[in-house]
Amino acid sequence: MIRTRLLFVVLSLAVASAAFATVVRGRFVEAVSGDAMVSVPYKVFAGADTVHPVVFDVSDAEGRFSTNLHPGKYRLKTEYVGKKPLSIEFTAANSATDLGDLELLEVGETLSEVTVVATKDLISSDGAKLTYDVERDPSSGTNTVMEMLRKVPMVTVDGEDNIKVKGDSNFKIYINGKPDPMLSGDPKNILKSMPASSIKKIEVITDPGAKYEAEGTAGILNIITDKKQSMEGYLVTARAGVSNGGYNGNLYGRTKINKVTASANVSGSNYSVMRAHTYTDSERENFTSDTERYYRSHSKGLQKSYFLSGNLNLSWEPDTLNLFTLSGNIGHYKSRQNASQSVTMSNIDNALVWGYKRDFFTKSSSLWSSANASYQHTFPNNTQHTLTLTAQYDYGESPYRSDVRNYDYENLGYDVISPFQGRRQTGYSNSYTLQGDYVLPLFSDKHTFETGFKAVLRRSDSNNRTLDGLKEEEVLPISASKVQQFNDVYAAYVSYNASFWKFAARAGLRYEHTRMGLDYKYQENTGDWADFTTRLNDLVPNASLTYKLTEMSNFRVAYRMRIWRPSLGYLNPYVNTLTFGSLSYGNPDLKSEHNNMVELKYSNYGGKFSGEASVSYSQTNNSIESNDFMKDNVQHSTYANIGRYRSVDLGGYLMYQITSTMDASLYVGGSYNDYNSRGAMNVRNHGWQGYFNANYGYTTPFKLRIDAWGGGGTPGIGAQEKYDTWYYYGFSLSRSFLKNDALTLSINCNQFLTPERKSTFTTTTETFREQYTNKFKQWSAGFSITYKFGGLKSDVRRTNASISNDDMKSQSSGGNGGGR
């Protein structure tokens, strides 16, 4: 009985003590840039005590901290690598106390002729998102975004500039948290045209959570261009570069006047100078026929591309609680290709059955524009309590033209293949988006409740014509179609985050209702396809638990589901007949694919050695794969939900800060993949594949910056494909001049020891085996000059909204969709 009374008294005192506690919150930021400081350790001492802290904790992923204290006087102290110690006195009132932004100043040291400022680590990670601070990298002033991607952990860029995240190309590329129509054209050339100096950070989001769209099996590659600083003025940066492939340039400027901040950027490139031809040899063996056994072709092609894009961003902050932003961009990308090809068909004894030659010319382009408006309200007394509303409109136009001239017929007549053929295709897209997000901190800001909604209305129209004729001036349509794809998504989500002791937990659920289908406006000689509408209802859960080992390290276990919807190119049943002996078309019966993954990850960023290691398992039971087969001696290429995919992935990253001016890093990854198809296609492909990238950087005492990089990968596999090994390497030298390093000169060179390369791609099915061999020039050398003038310490502020509409599985390469 006495023990019960004592326990009751202790509990009563504890409850009473908690009842009289008050919340004290704040945020650690860098003094110059205003950026949030992640994982800053801090101690709180009561009164005059400086030995026994009453609180010992670290800031969260946004630099914020929050704790419960009794009313009274306290002192907060913090020490962080590369920053001056901070010590402030404050009084905890009876109501909540907000200390605001606490600025941490950098510590400088002098090494011979170079003044080096110690800074925070280039890389930070909370397990779900890894952030590479491009601004902190000395080579960012002269490199392009594509070159910087090679330095980001979990990202690999091969010698042909194909981008993958953890060895997977099924990911999405966002700019400032949303898909940019600019990347719908040719993302590889566009990213090679963007200077790294125009961006701030690169985020690799492998576990996006419920707030983000549910699409993209490998996650999101988010390029941040926001640059928040703290003083008025203006800044202009101009960059121009030239290489053996072409030239590119960029002009970026920003200014702030009172409460209005504006930034503008114009980028362009012309990759049509000193372009080298690409040679492609292919051989297809038809297992179903002895008379038409071997289909062989030899091609020689030359491609030229042009790109121009501009954007404008405005923000107005009438007071500390309200923020309005407007942004817009417009751009144009076009590509031209001239090629010649010889085609032969032989029997099983390699005797010629038929053959012909052809020349073809293709012209494609993409025109895009986008407008975005957003409003963010921060509630009084707590900067974490926010409401954000966003509206966005996107427009795209993509005309395509192909003209073919066939000649030198052998055992073929004009009734089989006409001398002149062509294809005309024009696509138009319109997208309307409305989104709302609400964040509510609870229980002394240790818990956070988030909820929101999103509605996206999309319309994509495609007009197709196939042309045929005996004379060039008499080419007439032989088939045509007009089709509209509609894809409307209505989504809502809830997410709950909780921090307790050394644990942080997150659970979320996203519901998405999709109405998608095709409306055939017109069909002529294409087959009688019926209109169809499909409605999908998806519940997409995610959950994670993180244990903080030290202030800089953590261990995390997470589960997440991702989905991927087919785009119009996958659904459109229009048959492409331009290549004799081959047909390609979409499949209107495709369904969304679902992927589930469980991951364990250890992260430790801070100090001379930093890095992470992870292991994950993922599976998909209905993946969309290429479905190639032979029928009546004709190759058919389409798509189907035939994939059953299993994967175990291992990855590790290590960075060594050798000295304050020298660093090296290594990322190594590998996976065991098992693909198994169902139905008519009975194909299984499985095996290990590995990849790595290494980087080295050194700033000499004479301010000469040296960067070197390299990487490669073992042969990869797909459901029906096998890919060749790949590698890359290169170096750059840069030097800054004038006051404040206003002028920077740089040279770079890639693949200089092996200027030519061959790559092989093999597809094997039950009915045929096909192998492509590409031969191309891979070496490159370039020179760039960058000049900046003016002074500004404040850039466009943005609301917390992130519109991400790139949810459909597309056919473009380089990370904007495509196969694994």
mmCIF file of C-alpha atoms in Angstrom, residues 156 297 484 490 541:
data_model
loop_
_atom_site.group_PDB
_atom_site.id
_atom_site.type_symbol
_atom_site.label_atom_id
_atom_site.label_comp_id
_atom_site.label_asym_id
_atom_site.label_seq_id
_atom_site.Cartn_x
_atom_site.Cartn_y
_atom_site.Cartn_z
ATOM 1 C CA THR A 156 26.325 6.579 -61.915
ATOM 2 C CA SER A 297 21.929 -4.373 -91.059
ATOM 3 C CA GLN A 484 -6.066 11.417 -77.087
ATOM 4 C CA TYR A 490 -6.684 12.646 -57.531
ATOM 5 C CA PRO A 541 2.077 2.911 -47.683
#
